PDB file of N, CA and C in Angstrom:
ATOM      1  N   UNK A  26       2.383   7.128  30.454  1.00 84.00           N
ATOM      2  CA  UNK A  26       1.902   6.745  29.138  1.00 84.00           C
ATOM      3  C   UNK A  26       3.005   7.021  28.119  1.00 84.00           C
ATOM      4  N   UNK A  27       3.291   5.501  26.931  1.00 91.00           N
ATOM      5  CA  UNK A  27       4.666   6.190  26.313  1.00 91.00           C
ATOM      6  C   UNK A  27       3.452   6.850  24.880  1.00 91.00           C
ATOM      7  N   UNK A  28       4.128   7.663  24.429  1.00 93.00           N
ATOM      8  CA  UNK A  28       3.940   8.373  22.900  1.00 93.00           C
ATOM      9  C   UNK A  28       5.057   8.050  21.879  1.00 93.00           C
ATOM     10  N   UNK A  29       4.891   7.051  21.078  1.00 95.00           N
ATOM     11  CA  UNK A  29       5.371   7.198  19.949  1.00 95.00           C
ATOM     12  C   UNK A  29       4.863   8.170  18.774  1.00 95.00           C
ATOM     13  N   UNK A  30       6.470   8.597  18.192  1.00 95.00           N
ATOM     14  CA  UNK A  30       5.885  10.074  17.006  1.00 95.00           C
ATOM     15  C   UNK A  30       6.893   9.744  15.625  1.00 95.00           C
ATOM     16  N   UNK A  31       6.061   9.723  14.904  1.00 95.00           N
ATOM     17  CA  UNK A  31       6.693   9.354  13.584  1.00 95.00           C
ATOM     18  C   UNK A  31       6.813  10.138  12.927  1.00 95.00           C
ATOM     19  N   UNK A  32       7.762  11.046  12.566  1.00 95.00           N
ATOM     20  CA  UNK A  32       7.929  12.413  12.596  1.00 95.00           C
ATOM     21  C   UNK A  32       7.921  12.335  10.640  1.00 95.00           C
ATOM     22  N   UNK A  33       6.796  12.394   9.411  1.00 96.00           N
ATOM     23  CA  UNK A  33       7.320  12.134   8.109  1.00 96.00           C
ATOM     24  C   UNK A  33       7.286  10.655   7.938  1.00 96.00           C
ATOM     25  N   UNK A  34       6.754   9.518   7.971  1.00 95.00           N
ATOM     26  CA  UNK A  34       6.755   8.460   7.851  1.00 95.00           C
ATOM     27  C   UNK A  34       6.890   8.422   6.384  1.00 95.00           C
ATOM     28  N   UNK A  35       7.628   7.403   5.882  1.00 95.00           N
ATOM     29  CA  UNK A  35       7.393   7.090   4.458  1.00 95.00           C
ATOM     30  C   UNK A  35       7.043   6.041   3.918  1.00 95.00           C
ATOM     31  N   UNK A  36       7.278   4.709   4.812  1.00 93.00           N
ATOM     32  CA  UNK A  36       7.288   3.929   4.490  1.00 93.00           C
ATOM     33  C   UNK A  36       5.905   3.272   4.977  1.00 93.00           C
ATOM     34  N   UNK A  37       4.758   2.265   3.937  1.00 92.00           N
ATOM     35  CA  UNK A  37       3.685   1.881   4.726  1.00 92.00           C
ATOM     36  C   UNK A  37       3.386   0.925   5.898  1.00 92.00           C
ATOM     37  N   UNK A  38       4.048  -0.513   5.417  1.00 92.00           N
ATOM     38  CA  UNK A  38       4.381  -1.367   6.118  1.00 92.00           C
ATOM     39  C   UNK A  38       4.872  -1.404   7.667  1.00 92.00           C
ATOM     40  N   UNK A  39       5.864  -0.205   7.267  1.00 92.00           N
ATOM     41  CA  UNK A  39       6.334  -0.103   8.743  1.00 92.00           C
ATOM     42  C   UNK A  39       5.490   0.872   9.505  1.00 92.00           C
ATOM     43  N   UNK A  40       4.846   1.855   8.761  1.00 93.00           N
ATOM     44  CA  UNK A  40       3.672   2.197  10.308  1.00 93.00           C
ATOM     45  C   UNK A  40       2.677   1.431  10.283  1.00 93.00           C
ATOM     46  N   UNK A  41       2.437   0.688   9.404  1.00 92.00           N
ATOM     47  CA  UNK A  41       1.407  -0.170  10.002  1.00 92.00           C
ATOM     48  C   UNK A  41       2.276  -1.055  11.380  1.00 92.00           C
ATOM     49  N   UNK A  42       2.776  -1.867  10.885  1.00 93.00           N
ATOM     50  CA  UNK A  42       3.823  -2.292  12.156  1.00 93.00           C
ATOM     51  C   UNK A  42       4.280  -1.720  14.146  1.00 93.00           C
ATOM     52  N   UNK A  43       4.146  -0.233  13.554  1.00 94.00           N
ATOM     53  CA  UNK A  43       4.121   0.495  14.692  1.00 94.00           C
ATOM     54  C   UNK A  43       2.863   0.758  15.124  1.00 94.00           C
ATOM     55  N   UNK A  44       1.350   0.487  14.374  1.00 94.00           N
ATOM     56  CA  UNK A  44       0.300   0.845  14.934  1.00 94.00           C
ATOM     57  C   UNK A  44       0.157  -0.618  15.411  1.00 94.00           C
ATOM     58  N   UNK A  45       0.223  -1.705  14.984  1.00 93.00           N
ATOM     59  CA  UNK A  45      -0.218  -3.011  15.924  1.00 93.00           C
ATOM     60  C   UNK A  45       0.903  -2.438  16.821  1.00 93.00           C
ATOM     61  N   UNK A  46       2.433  -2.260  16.941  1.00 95.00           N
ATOM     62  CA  UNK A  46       2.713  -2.258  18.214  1.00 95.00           C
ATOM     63  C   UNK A  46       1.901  -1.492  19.730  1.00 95.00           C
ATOM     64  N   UNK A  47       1.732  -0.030  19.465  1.00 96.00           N
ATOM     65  CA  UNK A  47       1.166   0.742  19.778  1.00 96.00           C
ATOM     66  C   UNK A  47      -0.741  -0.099  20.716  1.00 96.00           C
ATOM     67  N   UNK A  48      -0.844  -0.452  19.514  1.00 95.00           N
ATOM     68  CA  UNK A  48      -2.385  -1.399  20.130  1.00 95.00           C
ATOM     69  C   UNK A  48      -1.657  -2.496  21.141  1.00 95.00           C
ATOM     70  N   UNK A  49      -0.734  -2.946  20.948  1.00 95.00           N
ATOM     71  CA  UNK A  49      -1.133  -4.267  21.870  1.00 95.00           C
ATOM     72  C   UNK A  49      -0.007  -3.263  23.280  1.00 95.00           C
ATOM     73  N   UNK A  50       0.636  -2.458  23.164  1.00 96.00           N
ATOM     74  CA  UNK A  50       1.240  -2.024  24.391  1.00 96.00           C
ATOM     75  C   UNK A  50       0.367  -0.045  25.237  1.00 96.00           C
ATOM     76  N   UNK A  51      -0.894  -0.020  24.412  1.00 96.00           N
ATOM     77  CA  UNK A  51      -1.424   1.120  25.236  1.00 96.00           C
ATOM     78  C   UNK A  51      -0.465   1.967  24.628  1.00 96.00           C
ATOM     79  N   UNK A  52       0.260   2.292  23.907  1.00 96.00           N
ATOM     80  CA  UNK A  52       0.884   4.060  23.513  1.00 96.00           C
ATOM     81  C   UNK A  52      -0.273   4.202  22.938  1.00 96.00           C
ATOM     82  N   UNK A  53      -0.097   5.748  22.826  1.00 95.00           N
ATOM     83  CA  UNK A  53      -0.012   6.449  21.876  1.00 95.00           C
ATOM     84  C   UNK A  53       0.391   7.122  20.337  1.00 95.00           C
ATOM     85  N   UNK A  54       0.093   6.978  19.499  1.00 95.00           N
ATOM     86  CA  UNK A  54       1.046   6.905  18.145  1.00 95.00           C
ATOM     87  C   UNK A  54       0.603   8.174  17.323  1.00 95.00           C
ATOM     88  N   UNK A  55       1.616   8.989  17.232  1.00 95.00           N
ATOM     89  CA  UNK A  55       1.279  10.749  16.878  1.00 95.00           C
ATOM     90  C   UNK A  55       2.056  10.303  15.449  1.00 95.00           C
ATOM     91  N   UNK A  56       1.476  10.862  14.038  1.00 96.00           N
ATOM     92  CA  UNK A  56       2.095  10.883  13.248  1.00 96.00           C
ATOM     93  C   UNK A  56       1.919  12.101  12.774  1.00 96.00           C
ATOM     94  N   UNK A  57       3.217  12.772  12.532  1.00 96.00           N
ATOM     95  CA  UNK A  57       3.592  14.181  11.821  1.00 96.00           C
ATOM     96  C   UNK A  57       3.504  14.145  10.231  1.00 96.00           C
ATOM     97  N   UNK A  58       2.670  14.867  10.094  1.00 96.00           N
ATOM     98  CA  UNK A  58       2.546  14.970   8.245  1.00 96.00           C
ATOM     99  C   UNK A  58       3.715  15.998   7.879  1.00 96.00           C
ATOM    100  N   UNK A  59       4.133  15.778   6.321  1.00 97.00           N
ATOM    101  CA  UNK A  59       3.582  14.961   5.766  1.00 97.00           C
ATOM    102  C   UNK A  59       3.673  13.892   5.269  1.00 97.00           C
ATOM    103  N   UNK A  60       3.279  12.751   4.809  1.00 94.00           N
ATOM    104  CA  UNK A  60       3.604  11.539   5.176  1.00 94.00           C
ATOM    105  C   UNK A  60       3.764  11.224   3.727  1.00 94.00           C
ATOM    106  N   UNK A  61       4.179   9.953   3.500  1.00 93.00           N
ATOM    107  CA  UNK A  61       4.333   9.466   1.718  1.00 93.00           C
ATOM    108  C   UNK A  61       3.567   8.278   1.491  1.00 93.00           C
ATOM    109  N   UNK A  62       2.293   8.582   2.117  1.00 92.00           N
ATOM    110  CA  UNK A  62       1.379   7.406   1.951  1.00 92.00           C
ATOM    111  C   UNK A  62       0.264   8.237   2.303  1.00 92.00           C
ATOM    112  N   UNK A  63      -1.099   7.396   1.679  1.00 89.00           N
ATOM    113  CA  UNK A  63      -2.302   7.813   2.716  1.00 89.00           C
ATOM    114  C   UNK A  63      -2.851   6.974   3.430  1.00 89.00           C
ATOM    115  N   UNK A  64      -3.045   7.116   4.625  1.00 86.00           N
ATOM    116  CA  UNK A  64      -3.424   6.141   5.765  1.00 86.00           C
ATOM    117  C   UNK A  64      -4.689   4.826   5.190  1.00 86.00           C
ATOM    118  N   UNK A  65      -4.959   4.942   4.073  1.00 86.00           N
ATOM    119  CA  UNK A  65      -6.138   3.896   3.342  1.00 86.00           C
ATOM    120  C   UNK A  65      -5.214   2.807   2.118  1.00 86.00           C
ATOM    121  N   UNK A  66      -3.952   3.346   2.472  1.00 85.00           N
ATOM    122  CA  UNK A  66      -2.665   2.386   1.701  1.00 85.00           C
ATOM    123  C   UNK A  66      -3.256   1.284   2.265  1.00 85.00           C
ATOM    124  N   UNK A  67      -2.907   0.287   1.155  1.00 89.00           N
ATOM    125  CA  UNK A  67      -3.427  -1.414   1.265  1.00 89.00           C
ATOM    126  C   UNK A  67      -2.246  -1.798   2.321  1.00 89.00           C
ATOM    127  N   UNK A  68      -1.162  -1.453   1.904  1.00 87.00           N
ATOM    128  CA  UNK A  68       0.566  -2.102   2.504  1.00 87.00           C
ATOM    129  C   UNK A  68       0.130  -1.560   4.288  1.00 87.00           C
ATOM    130  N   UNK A  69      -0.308  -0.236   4.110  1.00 83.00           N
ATOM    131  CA  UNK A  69      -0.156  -0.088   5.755  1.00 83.00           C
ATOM    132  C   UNK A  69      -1.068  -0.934   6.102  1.00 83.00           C
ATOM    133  N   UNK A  70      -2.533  -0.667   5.958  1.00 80.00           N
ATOM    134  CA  UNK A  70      -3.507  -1.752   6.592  1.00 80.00           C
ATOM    135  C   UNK A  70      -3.288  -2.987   7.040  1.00 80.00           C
ATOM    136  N   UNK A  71      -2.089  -3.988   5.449  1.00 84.00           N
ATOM    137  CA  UNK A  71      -1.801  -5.576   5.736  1.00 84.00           C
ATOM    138  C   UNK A  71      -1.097  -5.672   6.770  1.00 84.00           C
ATOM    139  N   UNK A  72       0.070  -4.231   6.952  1.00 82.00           N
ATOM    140  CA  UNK A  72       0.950  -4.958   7.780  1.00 82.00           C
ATOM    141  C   UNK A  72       0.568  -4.511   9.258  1.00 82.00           C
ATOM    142  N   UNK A  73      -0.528  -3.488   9.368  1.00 76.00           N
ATOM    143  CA  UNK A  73      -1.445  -3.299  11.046  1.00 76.00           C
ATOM    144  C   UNK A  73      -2.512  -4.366  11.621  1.00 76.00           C
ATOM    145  N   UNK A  74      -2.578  -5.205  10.130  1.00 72.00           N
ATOM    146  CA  UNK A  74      -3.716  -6.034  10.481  1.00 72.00           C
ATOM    147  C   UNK A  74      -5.057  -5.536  11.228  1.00 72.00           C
ATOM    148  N   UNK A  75      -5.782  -5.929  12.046  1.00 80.00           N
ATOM    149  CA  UNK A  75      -6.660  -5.701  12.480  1.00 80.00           C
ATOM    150  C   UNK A  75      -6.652  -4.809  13.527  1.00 80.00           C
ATOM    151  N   UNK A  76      -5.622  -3.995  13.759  1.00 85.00           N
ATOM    152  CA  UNK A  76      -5.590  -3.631  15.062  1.00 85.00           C
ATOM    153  C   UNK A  76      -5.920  -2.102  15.119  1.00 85.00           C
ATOM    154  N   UNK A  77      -5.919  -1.870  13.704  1.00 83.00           N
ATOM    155  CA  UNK A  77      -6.191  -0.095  13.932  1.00 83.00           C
ATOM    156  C   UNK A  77      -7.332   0.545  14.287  1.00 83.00           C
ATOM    157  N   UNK A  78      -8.215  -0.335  14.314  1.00 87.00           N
ATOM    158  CA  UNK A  78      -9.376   0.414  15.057  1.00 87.00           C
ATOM    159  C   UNK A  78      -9.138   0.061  16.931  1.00 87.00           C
ATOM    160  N   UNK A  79      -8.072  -1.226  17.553  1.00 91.00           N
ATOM    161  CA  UNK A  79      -7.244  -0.488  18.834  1.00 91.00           C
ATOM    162  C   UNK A  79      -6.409   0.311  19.161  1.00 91.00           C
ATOM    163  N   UNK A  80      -5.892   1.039  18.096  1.00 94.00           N
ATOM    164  CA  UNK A  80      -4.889   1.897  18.145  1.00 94.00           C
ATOM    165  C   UNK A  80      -5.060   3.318  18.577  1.00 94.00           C
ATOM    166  N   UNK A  81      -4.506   4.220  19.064  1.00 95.00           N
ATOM    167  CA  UNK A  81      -5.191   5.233  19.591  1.00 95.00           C
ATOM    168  C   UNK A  81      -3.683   6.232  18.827  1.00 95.00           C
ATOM    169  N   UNK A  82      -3.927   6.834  17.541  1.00 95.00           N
ATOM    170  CA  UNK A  82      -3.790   7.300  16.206  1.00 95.00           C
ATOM    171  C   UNK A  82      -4.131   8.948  16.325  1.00 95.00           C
ATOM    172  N   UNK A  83      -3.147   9.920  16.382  1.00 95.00           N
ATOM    173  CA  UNK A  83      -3.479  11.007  16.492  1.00 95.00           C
ATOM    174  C   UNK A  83      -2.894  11.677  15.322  1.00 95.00           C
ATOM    175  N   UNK A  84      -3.289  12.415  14.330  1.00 96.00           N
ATOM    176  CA  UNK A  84      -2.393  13.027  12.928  1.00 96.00           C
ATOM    177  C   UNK A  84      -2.172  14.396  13.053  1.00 96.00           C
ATOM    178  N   UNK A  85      -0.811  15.001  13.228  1.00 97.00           N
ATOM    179  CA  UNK A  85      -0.456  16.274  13.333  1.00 97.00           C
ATOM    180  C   UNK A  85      -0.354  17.150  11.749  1.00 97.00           C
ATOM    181  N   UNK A  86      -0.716  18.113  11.257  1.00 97.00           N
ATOM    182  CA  UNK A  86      -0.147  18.702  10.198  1.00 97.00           C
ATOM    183  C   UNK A  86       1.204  19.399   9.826  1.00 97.00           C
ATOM    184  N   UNK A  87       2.193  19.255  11.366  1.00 96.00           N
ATOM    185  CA  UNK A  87       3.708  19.620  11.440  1.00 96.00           C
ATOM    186  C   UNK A  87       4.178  19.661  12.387  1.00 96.00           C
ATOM    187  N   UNK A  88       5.390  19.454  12.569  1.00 93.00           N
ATOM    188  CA  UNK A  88       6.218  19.510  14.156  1.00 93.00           C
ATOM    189  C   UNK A  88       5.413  20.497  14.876  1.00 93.00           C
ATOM    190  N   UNK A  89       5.472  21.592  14.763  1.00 94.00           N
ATOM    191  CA  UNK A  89       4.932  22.621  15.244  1.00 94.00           C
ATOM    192  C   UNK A  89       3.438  22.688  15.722  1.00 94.00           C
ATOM    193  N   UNK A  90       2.963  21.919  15.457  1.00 95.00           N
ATOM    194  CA  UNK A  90       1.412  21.530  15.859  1.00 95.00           C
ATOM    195  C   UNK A  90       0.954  19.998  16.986  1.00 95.00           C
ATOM    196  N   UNK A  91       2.571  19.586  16.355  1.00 93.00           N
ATOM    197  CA  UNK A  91       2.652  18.455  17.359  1.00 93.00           C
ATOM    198  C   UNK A  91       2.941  18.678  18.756  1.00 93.00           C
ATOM    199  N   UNK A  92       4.020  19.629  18.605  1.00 92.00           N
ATOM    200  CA  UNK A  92       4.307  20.291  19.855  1.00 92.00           C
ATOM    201  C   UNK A  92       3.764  20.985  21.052  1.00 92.00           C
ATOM    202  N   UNK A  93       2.356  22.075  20.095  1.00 92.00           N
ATOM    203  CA  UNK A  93       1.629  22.802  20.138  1.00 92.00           C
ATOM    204  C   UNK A  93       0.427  21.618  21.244  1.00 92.00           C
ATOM    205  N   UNK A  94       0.154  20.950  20.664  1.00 92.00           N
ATOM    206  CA  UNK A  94      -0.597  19.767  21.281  1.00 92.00           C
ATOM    207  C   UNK A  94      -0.307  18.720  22.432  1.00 92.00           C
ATOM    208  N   UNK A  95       1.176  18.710  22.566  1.00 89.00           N
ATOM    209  CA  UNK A  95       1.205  17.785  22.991  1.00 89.00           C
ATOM    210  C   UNK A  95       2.402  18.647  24.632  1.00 89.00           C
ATOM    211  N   UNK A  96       2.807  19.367  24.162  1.00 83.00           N
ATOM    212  CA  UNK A  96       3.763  20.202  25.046  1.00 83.00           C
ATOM    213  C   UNK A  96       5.307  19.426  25.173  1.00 83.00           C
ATOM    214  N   UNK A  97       5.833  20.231  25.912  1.00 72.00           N
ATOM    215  CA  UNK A  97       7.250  19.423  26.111  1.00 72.00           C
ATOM    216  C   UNK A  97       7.191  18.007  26.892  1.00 72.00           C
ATOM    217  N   UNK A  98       7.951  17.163  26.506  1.00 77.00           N
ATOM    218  CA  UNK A  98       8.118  15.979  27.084  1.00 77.00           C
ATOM    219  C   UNK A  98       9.628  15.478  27.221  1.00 77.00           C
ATOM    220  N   UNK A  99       9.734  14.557  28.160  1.00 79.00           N
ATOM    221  CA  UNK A  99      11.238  14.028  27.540  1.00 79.00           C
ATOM    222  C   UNK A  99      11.080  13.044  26.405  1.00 79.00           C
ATOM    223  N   UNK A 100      12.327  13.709  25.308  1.00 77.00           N
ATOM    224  CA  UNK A 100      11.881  12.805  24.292  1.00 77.00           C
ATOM    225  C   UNK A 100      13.286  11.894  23.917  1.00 77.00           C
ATOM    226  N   UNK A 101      13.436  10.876  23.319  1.00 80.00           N
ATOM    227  CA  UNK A 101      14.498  10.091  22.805  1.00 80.00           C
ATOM    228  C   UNK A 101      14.036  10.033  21.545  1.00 80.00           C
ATOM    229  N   UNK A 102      14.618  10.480  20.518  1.00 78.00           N
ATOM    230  CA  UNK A 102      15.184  10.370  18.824  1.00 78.00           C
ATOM    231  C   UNK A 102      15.486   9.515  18.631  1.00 78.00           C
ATOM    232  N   UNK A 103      15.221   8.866  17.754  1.00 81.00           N
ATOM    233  CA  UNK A 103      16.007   7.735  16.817  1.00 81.00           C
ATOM    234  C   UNK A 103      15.608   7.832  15.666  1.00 81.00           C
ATOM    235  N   UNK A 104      16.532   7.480  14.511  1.00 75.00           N
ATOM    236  CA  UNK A 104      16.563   7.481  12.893  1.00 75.00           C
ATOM    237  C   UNK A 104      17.123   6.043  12.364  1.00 75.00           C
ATOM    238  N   UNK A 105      16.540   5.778  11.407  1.00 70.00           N
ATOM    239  CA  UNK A 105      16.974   4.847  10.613  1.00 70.00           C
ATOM    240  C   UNK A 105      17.263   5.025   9.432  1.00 70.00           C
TER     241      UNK A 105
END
């Protein structure tokens, strides 16, 4: 099973984007607070479209809780 983790998201559009991805490929999608939106943002919703009630959406309150939850994994980083 892959887990995507959005470690601080800021931008809305683009997690919405990553939650339709997430729905149509079975991840998982962990987002680490705290974030610069609230998940009832219009921008995230338009750009998840309909899919967030397939999305399987877990919200951490910090790395440390993410971790705490989820245990070690192999992970790959990336930044933009």
């Amino acid at each position: 099973m892959l887990h995507v983790v959005l470690y601080q998201p800021e931008i809305p559009p683009n997690t919405g984007n990553i939650i339709r991805l997430c729905a149509n490929t079975g991840a998982i999608l962990h987002l680490v607070e705290p974030m610069g939106f609230q998940l009832s943002d219009a921008r995230l919703r338009r750009a998840g479209l309909d899919y967030h009630e397939l999305a399987c959406v877990t919200r951490h309150a910090d790395w440390d809780t993410y971790l705490e939850s989820c245990g070690a994994r192999n992970t790959w980083a990336f930044s933009t």
